[in-house]
Coordinates of C-alpha atoms in Angstrom, one line a residue:
M1 CA 153.6 68.3 117.4
I2 CA 151.2 66.5 119.9
I3 CA 152.9 65.4 123.1
N4 CA 150.4 64.3 125.4
L5 CA 146.0 64.5 124.9
T6 CA 144.9 63.5 128.5
S7 CA 141.3 64.4 131.2
S8 CA 140.3 64.5 134.3
L9 CA 138.2 62.3 133.8
D10 CA 139.1 58.6 136.1
R11 CA 139.6 56.4 132.8
F12 CA 140.4 58.6 129.6
K13 CA 142.6 56.8 127.5
T14 CA 146.0 59.0 128.4
L15 CA 147.7 59.2 125.2
K16 CA 151.3 59.9 124.2
F17 CA 152.9 60.7 121.7
H18 CA 156.0 61.2 120.1
S19 CA 157.5 62.8 116.5
G20 CA 156.9 60.1 112.7
L21 CA 154.5 58.0 112.5
N22 CA 152.2 57.3 115.4
I23 CA 149.5 54.3 114.4
L24 CA 146.6 54.2 117.5
V25 CA 145.7 50.9 117.1
A26 CA 141.4 49.9 117.8
E27 CA 141.1 46.8 119.1
R28 CA 138.8 44.5 118.7
H29 CA 137.2 43.5 121.9
E30 CA 136.4 39.5 122.7
T31 CA 132.9 39.3 123.2
S32 CA 131.9 42.0 120.0
G33 CA 128.9 41.1 118.5
K34 CA 129.3 40.9 114.4
R35 CA 127.0 44.0 114.8
D36 CA 130.3 46.4 117.0
T37 CA 131.8 48.6 115.1
R38 CA 135.0 51.2 115.4
N39 CA 132.9 53.8 116.3
G40 CA 132.4 53.0 120.0
T41 CA 136.5 53.4 120.4
G42 CA 137.3 56.4 120.3
K43 CA 139.2 57.2 117.2
T44 CA 136.3 59.9 115.7
S45 CA 137.2 60.8 119.4
F46 CA 140.7 61.6 119.4
V47 CA 140.4 64.3 115.8
E48 CA 137.3 65.7 117.4
L49 CA 138.8 66.7 120.7
V50 CA 142.0 67.6 119.4
H51 CA 139.8 70.8 117.4
Y52 CA 137.3 71.1 120.4
L53 CA 140.9 71.7 122.8
L54 CA 141.9 74.7 120.1
S55 CA 138.0 75.8 119.0
E56 CA 136.7 79.2 119.4
T57 CA 133.7 79.1 119.1
R58 CA 131.4 77.1 121.7
T59 CA 128.9 74.3 120.5
S60 CA 127.6 73.2 122.9
K61 CA 126.0 70.3 120.4
D62 CA 129.0 68.4 120.6
D63 CA 130.7 65.6 122.7
F64 CA 132.1 67.7 124.7
H65 CA 129.1 68.7 126.6
K66 CA 127.1 65.9 127.2
P67 CA 125.7 65.5 130.9
E68 CA 128.2 62.7 131.5
L69 CA 131.8 64.8 131.0
I70 CA 130.3 68.7 131.6
G71 CA 132.7 70.0 134.7
N72 CA 135.8 67.0 133.9
S73 CA 138.8 68.9 131.8
F74 CA 140.5 68.2 128.8
E75 CA 144.1 68.7 128.4
A76 CA 146.6 68.3 125.4
T77 CA 150.5 69.8 125.3
F78 CA 152.2 70.7 122.0
R79 CA 155.8 71.5 120.8
V80 CA 157.0 73.9 119.0
S81 CA 161.0 74.8 119.0
D82 CA 161.4 72.7 121.5
K83 CA 159.2 75.1 123.5
N84 CA 156.2 73.1 124.9
F85 CA 153.5 75.0 125.8
V86 CA 149.1 73.4 127.2
V87 CA 146.4 74.3 126.3
R88 CA 142.9 72.8 128.7
K89 CA 139.2 73.2 128.5
T90 CA 136.9 72.2 131.2
P91 CA 133.3 72.4 129.5
G92 CA 130.5 73.5 131.1
N93 CA 126.9 74.2 130.7
K94 CA 127.0 77.8 130.0
K95 CA 130.5 78.4 129.7
D96 CA 134.1 76.3 129.0
E97 CA 137.5 77.6 130.9
V98 CA 139.7 77.4 128.4
Y99 CA 143.7 77.4 129.8
F100 CA 147.2 78.7 128.5
N101 CA 149.9 77.2 130.4
S102 CA 147.7 77.6 133.3
S103 CA 146.6 81.3 133.1
A104 CA 142.9 81.2 131.8
I105 CA 143.2 83.0 128.0
D106 CA 140.2 84.1 125.9
P107 CA 139.1 81.7 123.2
K108 CA 140.4 83.7 120.3
D109 CA 143.4 85.3 121.8
L110 CA 144.3 81.8 122.4
R111 CA 144.2 80.7 118.8
N112 CA 145.8 84.1 118.2
K113 CA 148.6 82.8 119.7
I114 CA 149.3 79.3 118.7
A115 CA 148.5 80.8 114.8
T116 CA 151.9 83.0 115.7
Y117 CA 154.1 79.6 116.3
W118 CA 152.4 77.3 114.0
F119 CA 152.5 80.2 110.8
G120 CA 154.8 82.7 111.9
E121 CA 151.7 85.7 111.8
T122 CA 148.5 85.8 113.8
L123 CA 145.4 85.2 111.0
R124 CA 143.0 88.5 109.9
S125 CA 140.3 86.7 110.7
D126 CA 138.8 90.4 111.6
E127 CA 138.4 90.7 107.8
K128 CA 136.2 88.6 104.8
Y129 CA 137.5 86.0 103.2
T130 CA 141.0 85.5 104.4
P131 CA 142.4 82.7 105.9
T132 CA 141.6 80.8 109.1
F133 CA 143.0 78.7 112.4
G134 CA 140.2 77.4 112.4
S135 CA 139.9 75.9 108.1
I136 CA 143.6 75.9 107.9
L137 CA 144.0 72.9 111.1
A138 CA 140.6 70.7 109.6
Y139 CA 143.5 70.2 106.4
F140 CA 146.2 68.8 108.5
A141 CA 143.4 66.9 111.2
R142 CA 140.1 66.2 108.9
K143 CA 137.2 65.3 110.3
D144 CA 134.4 62.5 108.2
R145 CA 131.4 64.1 110.8
I146 CA 131.4 67.6 108.9
G147 CA 132.3 65.8 105.4
G148 CA 136.5 66.0 106.2
F149 CA 136.8 63.3 103.3
I150 CA 134.9 63.7 100.7
N151 CA 137.1 66.1 98.5
P152 CA 140.5 66.1 98.6
K153 CA 140.3 70.6 98.1
T154 CA 137.9 71.0 100.6
N155 CA 137.8 70.1 104.6
S156 CA 134.2 69.5 104.9
E157 CA 130.7 68.9 102.6
K158 CA 129.6 72.5 103.1
Q159 CA 132.8 75.1 102.9
K160 CA 132.7 77.6 99.8
G161 CA 134.3 77.7 97.1
W162 CA 136.4 80.9 98.1
D163 CA 137.1 79.4 101.2
W164 CA 139.1 76.5 99.9
Q165 CA 140.8 78.7 97.3
V166 CA 142.3 81.7 100.1
N167 CA 143.5 78.7 102.2
L168 CA 144.8 76.7 99.9
S169 CA 146.2 79.5 98.2
Y170 CA 148.2 80.7 101.9
L171 CA 149.5 76.8 102.6
I172 CA 150.8 76.6 99.2
N173 CA 152.8 80.7 99.3
L174 CA 150.3 81.4 96.3
D175 CA 149.1 85.5 96.8
W176 CA 145.7 84.5 98.3
T177 CA 144.9 87.9 98.7
L178 CA 143.8 87.9 94.9
S179 CA 140.9 84.8 95.6
Q180 CA 140.3 87.4 98.7
R181 CA 139.8 90.7 96.5
L182 CA 138.1 88.1 93.4
Q183 CA 135.3 87.0 96.5
L184 CA 134.9 90.5 96.9
K185 CA 134.3 91.7 93.3
K186 CA 131.5 89.2 93.5
D187 CA 130.1 90.2 96.0
L188 CA 129.5 93.7 95.1
R189 CA 128.2 92.4 91.5
A190 CA 125.7 90.8 93.6
Q191 CA 124.4 93.1 95.9
A192 CA 124.7 95.7 91.8
D193 CA 121.7 92.8 91.0
T194 CA 120.0 93.1 93.9
L195 CA 118.9 96.1 92.7
A196 CA 116.4 94.3 90.0
K197 CA 114.6 93.6 93.1
I198 CA 113.5 97.7 93.5
V199 CA 112.3 97.9 89.8
Q200 CA 109.0 96.5 88.4
E201 CA 109.0 93.6 86.4
G202 CA 107.8 95.5 83.8
Y203 CA 111.1 97.3 83.1
F204 CA 113.2 94.1 82.0
S205 CA 114.5 93.2 78.9
D206 CA 115.6 89.2 78.4
G207 CA 116.0 89.0 82.4
V208 CA 118.1 92.6 82.2
L209 CA 117.2 96.2 83.0
D210 CA 115.9 98.0 80.1
I211 CA 117.0 101.8 80.9
A212 CA 114.9 102.9 77.7
K213 CA 111.6 101.5 78.8
M214 CA 112.8 102.8 82.0
Q215 CA 112.9 106.3 80.4
T216 CA 109.7 106.0 78.0
R217 CA 107.7 104.9 80.9
L218 CA 108.9 108.2 82.6
D219 CA 108.6 110.3 79.4
L220 CA 104.9 108.7 79.2
L221 CA 104.1 109.4 83.1
E222 CA 104.5 113.4 83.1
G223 CA 101.4 112.8 80.5
E224 CA 98.9 110.8 81.9
I225 CA 100.2 113.0 85.5
S226 CA 99.2 116.8 83.8
S227 CA 95.7 114.9 82.5
K228 CA 95.1 113.6 85.4
R229 CA 95.6 116.5 87.4
K230 CA 93.1 118.7 84.9
E231 CA 90.5 116.3 85.5
I232 CA 90.8 116.9 89.3
Q233 CA 91.0 120.4 88.7
T234 CA 88.0 120.7 86.6
A235 CA 86.2 118.4 88.1
T236 CA 82.6 119.3 91.1
V237 CA 81.9 117.8 93.9
V238 CA 77.8 116.7 93.0
D239 CA 75.6 115.9 96.3
G240 CA 73.8 113.4 96.8
Y241 CA 75.8 112.5 93.5
S242 CA 75.0 108.6 93.5
Q243 CA 70.8 110.0 94.7
H244 CA 70.6 112.0 91.7
E245 CA 72.6 108.4 89.6
Q246 CA 69.3 106.0 90.8
E247 CA 66.6 109.2 90.2
A248 CA 67.8 109.6 87.1
N249 CA 68.5 105.0 86.5
R250 CA 64.4 105.0 87.6
L251 CA 62.7 108.0 85.5
T252 CA 64.7 105.7 82.3
R253 CA 63.4 102.8 83.6
E254 CA 60.0 104.3 84.1
I255 CA 60.3 105.8 79.9
R256 CA 61.1 102.2 79.0
D257 CA 58.1 100.6 80.7
L258 CA 56.1 103.2 79.0
N259 CA 57.0 103.0 75.2
E260 CA 57.1 99.1 75.0
A261 CA 53.4 99.5 76.3
N262 CA 53.0 102.6 73.6
L263 CA 54.0 100.3 71.1
A264 CA 51.6 97.0 72.1
D265 CA 48.5 99.8 71.9
L266 CA 50.1 101.2 68.7
A267 CA 50.0 97.4 67.2
L268 CA 46.1 97.3 68.8
V269 CA 44.8 100.3 66.3
D270 CA 46.6 98.9 63.1
D271 CA 44.7 95.6 63.6
I272 CA 41.9 97.9 64.6
D273 CA 41.9 99.6 60.6
A274 CA 42.9 96.7 59.7
A275 CA 39.5 95.3 60.9
L276 CA 37.3 98.2 59.9
S277 CA 38.3 98.1 56.9
E278 CA 37.3 94.3 56.4
I279 CA 33.6 95.9 57.4
D280 CA 33.7 98.7 54.8
D281 CA 34.8 95.9 52.0
A282 CA 31.5 93.0 52.8
N283 CA 28.9 94.0 50.3
I284 CA 24.9 93.0 50.4
A285 CA 25.1 92.4 46.6
D286 CA 27.9 89.5 47.8
V287 CA 25.1 88.0 49.7
R288 CA 22.6 88.7 46.7
S289 CA 23.9 86.8 45.0
L290 CA 24.5 83.8 47.0
Y291 CA 20.8 83.8 47.7
E292 CA 20.2 83.9 43.8
E293 CA 22.1 80.4 43.9
V294 CA 20.6 79.4 46.6
G295 CA 17.9 79.8 44.6
I296 CA 18.4 77.1 42.4
F297 CA 17.5 74.5 44.5
F298 CA 15.6 76.4 47.8
S299 CA 11.6 77.4 47.5
D300 CA 11.0 80.3 46.3
Q301 CA 9.4 80.6 50.4
V302 CA 13.7 80.9 50.6
K303 CA 13.8 83.9 48.2
Q304 CA 11.4 85.6 50.2
R305 CA 13.7 85.9 53.8
F306 CA 16.2 87.8 51.7
S307 CA 14.9 90.9 53.7
Q308 CA 15.4 89.4 56.6
V309 CA 18.8 88.6 56.2
Q310 CA 19.8 91.9 54.5
S311 CA 18.3 93.8 57.5
F312 CA 20.4 91.8 60.5
H313 CA 23.5 90.9 58.6
K314 CA 23.6 95.3 59.0
T315 CA 23.6 95.2 62.2
I316 CA 25.9 93.4 62.8
A317 CA 28.2 95.2 60.9
A318 CA 26.9 98.4 62.7
N319 CA 27.5 96.9 66.4
R320 CA 31.4 95.6 65.3
E321 CA 32.7 98.4 63.8
K322 CA 30.8 100.9 66.8
H323 CA 33.1 98.3 68.9
L324 CA 36.4 98.5 67.5
N325 CA 36.0 102.6 66.6
S326 CA 35.5 102.4 70.2
E327 CA 38.9 101.0 71.3
R328 CA 40.6 102.2 68.8
R329 CA 40.0 105.5 70.9
N330 CA 40.7 104.1 73.9
A331 CA 44.3 103.0 72.1
Q332 CA 44.6 106.6 71.7
G333 CA 43.4 108.3 74.5
R334 CA 46.6 105.9 76.7
L335 CA 49.0 107.0 73.7
G336 CA 48.3 110.3 73.8
R337 CA 48.8 110.5 77.7
R338 CA 52.0 108.1 77.5
K339 CA 53.9 110.4 75.9
E340 CA 52.3 113.4 77.6
R341 CA 54.0 111.1 80.9
I342 CA 56.3 110.6 78.4
N343 CA 57.5 113.8 78.0
E344 CA 57.3 114.7 81.8
L345 CA 60.0 112.0 82.4
Q346 CA 61.9 112.4 79.8
R347 CA 62.6 116.6 80.5
R348 CA 63.0 114.7 84.8
L349 CA 65.8 112.8 83.4
A350 CA 67.5 115.5 80.9
R351 CA 67.6 117.7 84.2
K352 CA 68.7 114.7 85.6
I353 CA 71.9 114.1 83.6
E354 CA 72.5 117.8 82.8
L355 CA 73.7 117.3 87.0
L356 CA 75.2 114.7 86.8
N357 CA 77.2 115.4 83.7
S358 CA 79.0 118.9 85.9
G359 CA 79.9 116.5 88.2
V360 CA 81.8 114.1 90.2
A361 CA 81.1 111.5 92.7
V362 CA 83.1 112.0 95.9
E363 CA 84.1 108.8 95.3
R364 CA 84.9 109.3 91.6
Y365 CA 86.5 112.5 93.1
M366 CA 89.0 110.7 95.4
L367 CA 89.5 107.8 92.9
L368 CA 91.0 110.7 90.5
Q369 CA 92.9 111.1 93.7
S370 CA 94.1 108.3 94.3
E371 CA 95.1 108.3 91.0
L372 CA 97.6 110.7 90.3
T373 CA 99.2 109.6 94.0
T374 CA 99.7 106.3 91.9
L375 CA 101.2 108.4 89.3
D376 CA 103.2 110.7 91.1
T377 CA 104.6 108.0 93.5
E378 CA 105.8 105.7 90.2
K379 CA 107.5 108.9 88.8
A380 CA 108.9 109.9 91.6
D381 CA 110.7 106.1 92.1
L382 CA 111.5 106.2 88.1
E383 CA 112.9 109.7 88.5
Q384 CA 115.8 108.3 91.6
Q385 CA 115.6 104.4 90.5
I386 CA 117.2 106.3 86.4
P387 CA 120.7 107.8 87.8
K388 CA 121.1 104.5 90.0
V389 CA 120.5 102.1 87.4
K390 CA 122.3 104.1 84.8
N391 CA 125.0 103.5 88.0
V392 CA 124.5 99.8 88.5
A393 CA 125.4 99.3 84.3
A394 CA 128.4 100.8 84.9
Q395 CA 129.7 99.8 87.9
K396 CA 128.3 95.7 87.0
K397 CA 130.4 96.6 83.8
Q398 CA 133.7 98.4 86.4
L399 CA 133.1 94.6 88.6
K400 CA 133.4 92.2 85.7
T401 CA 135.9 94.1 83.7
D402 CA 138.1 94.1 87.4
I403 CA 136.6 90.2 87.8
D404 CA 138.5 89.9 84.5
N405 CA 141.6 91.2 85.9
L406 CA 141.8 89.1 88.9
L407 CA 141.7 85.4 86.8
E408 CA 144.7 87.5 85.2
D409 CA 146.2 88.1 88.0
I410 CA 145.7 84.2 89.3
E411 CA 147.1 83.0 86.1
T412 CA 150.8 85.7 86.4
D413 CA 150.2 84.4 90.2
L414 CA 150.7 80.7 89.5
L415 CA 153.3 81.2 87.2
E416 CA 155.6 83.8 88.8
R417 CA 155.2 81.6 91.6
D418 CA 157.1 78.9 90.2
G419 CA 158.9 78.1 93.2
P420 CA 155.7 77.6 95.1
R421 CA 154.2 75.9 92.0
K422 CA 157.0 73.6 91.6
L423 CA 157.0 72.4 94.7
A424 CA 153.2 71.2 95.6
V425 CA 153.4 69.6 92.3
Q426 CA 156.5 67.8 92.3
A427 CA 155.2 67.1 96.3
F428 CA 152.5 65.5 95.0
G429 CA 153.3 63.5 92.3
E430 CA 155.9 62.3 94.7
V431 CA 153.1 60.1 97.1
S432 CA 151.2 60.4 94.5
K433 CA 153.9 57.9 92.7
A434 CA 155.0 56.4 96.3
L435 CA 151.4 54.6 95.9
Y436 CA 150.8 53.5 92.0
K437 CA 153.2 52.7 89.3
E438 CA 152.1 55.3 87.7
Q439 CA 152.4 59.6 88.5
G440 CA 149.5 61.6 89.2
H441 CA 149.8 65.2 88.9
L442 CA 148.3 68.4 91.0
Q443 CA 147.5 71.1 88.3
L444 CA 147.4 74.6 89.7
S445 CA 145.0 76.8 86.8
R446 CA 142.5 79.7 86.9
S447 CA 138.5 78.5 85.9
Q448 CA 137.5 80.0 82.3
R449 CA 134.7 81.9 83.4
D450 CA 134.7 83.6 87.4
A451 CA 134.8 80.7 89.9
G452 CA 138.6 82.0 90.6
L453 CA 142.0 78.9 91.2
V454 CA 141.6 75.2 90.3
I455 CA 142.8 72.5 91.6
D456 CA 143.2 69.3 89.5
I457 CA 144.3 66.1 90.6
D458 CA 144.6 62.8 88.5
I459 CA 145.6 59.6 89.6
P460 CA 145.0 57.4 88.0
A461 CA 142.7 54.6 88.4
K462 CA 141.0 56.9 90.8
K463 CA 137.3 55.4 90.2
S464 CA 137.9 53.1 92.7
G465 CA 136.6 53.4 96.7
G466 CA 139.7 52.8 97.3
K467 CA 141.9 54.6 95.4
G468 CA 139.4 58.0 95.7
R469 CA 140.0 58.4 100.3
M470 CA 144.0 57.8 99.0
Q471 CA 143.9 61.4 96.1
I472 CA 143.1 62.7 100.1
F473 CA 146.3 61.1 101.5
C474 CA 148.7 62.2 98.5
F475 CA 146.8 66.1 98.8
D476 CA 147.2 65.9 102.8
W477 CA 150.7 65.2 102.3
M478 CA 151.2 67.6 99.6
L479 CA 150.2 70.4 102.2
A480 CA 152.4 68.6 104.8
S481 CA 155.1 69.2 103.1
V482 CA 154.9 72.8 101.6
A483 CA 152.7 73.7 104.6
V484 CA 157.0 73.0 106.4
T485 CA 159.2 74.3 103.7
H486 CA 157.0 77.9 103.9
G487 CA 157.1 78.3 107.9
R488 CA 153.2 77.6 108.2
S489 CA 153.3 73.4 109.4
P490 CA 151.4 72.9 113.3
G491 CA 153.7 70.5 113.1
F492 CA 151.8 67.4 112.6
L493 CA 149.4 65.5 110.2
I494 CA 146.3 63.6 111.5
H495 CA 144.1 60.9 109.8
D496 CA 141.7 58.9 111.3
S497 CA 140.7 55.6 109.6
H498 CA 138.5 56.6 107.1
V499 CA 141.4 58.1 105.1
F500 CA 141.9 54.1 104.3
D501 CA 138.1 53.3 104.1
G502 CA 137.7 51.2 101.0
V503 CA 141.6 50.5 100.5
D504 CA 143.1 47.0 100.2
G505 CA 145.8 45.8 102.3
R506 CA 149.4 46.3 100.4
Q507 CA 148.2 49.6 99.4
I508 CA 147.8 50.4 103.1
G509 CA 151.3 49.7 104.0
T510 CA 152.6 51.2 100.9
A511 CA 151.0 54.5 102.4
L512 CA 152.7 53.4 106.4
E513 CA 155.9 53.0 104.8
F514 CA 155.5 56.6 102.5
A515 CA 154.4 58.7 106.1
A516 CA 156.9 56.3 108.1
K517 CA 159.7 58.1 106.0
K518 CA 158.2 60.9 104.8
A519 CA 157.2 62.6 108.5
D520 CA 160.7 62.2 109.9
E521 CA 163.0 64.0 106.5
L522 CA 160.0 67.0 107.5
G523 CA 160.7 66.8 111.0
I524 CA 157.0 66.2 111.8
Q525 CA 154.6 63.8 113.2
Y526 CA 152.3 61.7 111.3
I527 CA 149.4 60.0 114.3
V528 CA 146.8 58.0 112.5
A529 CA 143.7 55.8 114.3
M530 CA 143.3 52.5 112.7
N531 CA 141.4 49.3 113.1
S532 CA 142.7 46.4 114.0
D533 CA 141.6 45.2 111.2
D534 CA 143.0 47.6 108.4
L535 CA 146.7 46.1 110.1
Q536 CA 145.5 42.7 110.4
K537 CA 145.2 43.1 105.5
I538 CA 148.2 44.3 105.4
K539 CA 149.6 40.8 107.0
N540 CA 147.3 38.7 104.5
E541 CA 148.8 40.5 101.6
E542 CA 152.3 39.5 103.0
N543 CA 151.0 35.9 103.7
S544 CA 149.5 36.2 100.1
S545 CA 151.7 37.1 98.0
G546 CA 154.7 36.5 100.1
D547 CA 156.3 40.3 99.7
T548 CA 157.1 42.6 102.8
I549 CA 155.2 45.7 102.1
F550 CA 155.5 47.1 105.5
D551 CA 156.1 47.2 109.3
P552 CA 153.4 48.8 111.6
V553 CA 154.6 47.3 115.6
P554 CA 157.4 49.3 115.6
Y555 CA 155.2 52.6 115.4
I556 CA 151.6 51.5 117.5
L557 CA 150.6 53.2 120.2
P558 CA 151.8 51.4 123.8
Q559 CA 147.6 53.3 124.6
R560 CA 145.5 51.6 122.7
L561 CA 141.3 51.6 122.6
A562 CA 138.8 48.8 122.2
D563 CA 135.3 48.6 121.8
S564 CA 134.4 47.7 125.3
E565 CA 132.4 49.4 127.9
H566 CA 135.3 51.0 129.3
G567 CA 137.5 49.8 126.4
G568 CA 136.9 53.6 124.1
L569 CA 138.7 56.5 124.0
F570 CA 136.5 58.9 127.5
G571 CA 136.4 54.7 129.0
L572 CA 132.7 55.0 128.9
R573 CA 129.7 55.1 126.7
F574 CA 126.4 57.8 125.6
D575 CA 124.2 58.6 123.3

């Protein structure tokens, strides 16, 4: 239990506690405005101070490392089995001073020493997934700042599933090593799954590594590598390959241009031949016939001029034939010259193509080498990966079996540990029945999948905001009860006013009445920091109903806190 809390701060409100129920009241100051809250009184700081004195890790951003508090010592006296021990801590800019009974001590050693007092053993913090001093303490002194009042099973919003399973199993006296081993197996399974990151996407079928597909690819690679290697071995690098290639392209373009010019001249020759044929077909008799017809209408003088027309016609035809024959000879000459040029170009092009076909460019050769290296690398990777994948597949199969077996072991442990299970279930039922007419239920079981231990809580009308918080009250008192029985209790349970958020006066009174009786019965200390208006709710309910619910006055600590300038726990305000 906690005997007292004090500090070297001049205005610090020294707190002295006794066994049983202790109510630390935060009073509303007469000058407080409507917007003032209890946040400045120090109720939450009281819980934080307990954690600070016992914490192993220095947190420079907490309130105790504010400039106003640096260099001031904080001290708590605890009692275990009629023996007192004192813990003193002084926050510094770089390092905190920690003392146990006036002797300097390392924070980790301090926790180990206190663990032997409270839990009878040193918690194995050097192992993975074990019960830890900090996690266990956070169930006996929940911190709202980290989400301690969100879920009964968790002491913080970010607490992982394995952590609450291990620590609650320890407190309830179940085999916590089953939850530890389960998480270790899950880690191995996660490591096996990471193999996917080093294997190409193409080797997956429906999200699962396909060994057959990997083996098929390996078989194909052997053929591809053999072909690529032969191609490289038979390849000859041609000097100036790109220049030869450019020359071949130029020759091809010139041949194409010459062929297009030939097509134009061939068409011209055809047109000339057609024109010459028309000259041959033009008969002078046709001209004579025309004149005879005209003679019907014209005089003999016109007829006499026919001989002149006939002579003119012959002259024109001869000239046209001469011109066309000249054009035809010119076109044929061009065709002949182009043919010779084309033949020459084709011979040169053939030699270039033969040269290009006989080898490869340096760039092409380097590309072939690069492609071969890529194929060799892929083959080597697959030759390494396939055995690993086979091993991982076998490992995952074994891990699934191991995880299933551990889940069965958790279920078996719950059944075989008849005493601890019944004690927890009955303790929860006792406190919930004290608060409600109908008893609540605590159910311990194993998950259907691989989550592990399952703790379900059922309290009538728990959808109410206030009753949701009272689930935590019931759960924590269950833990306090079983911890005492199993010798794993710090000797106190601490709540601040958050546990009564949304709770009506009758329920607050009933909860405090149960806490007072149960704390005396267990021989522990229940410290609850409350707002004065929460206590007034009890009085208001009594006045309204005429019932006597609970008188908190005998349990209220002499030292009260207030939201005035110097009325808080530290006696000063800071940002």
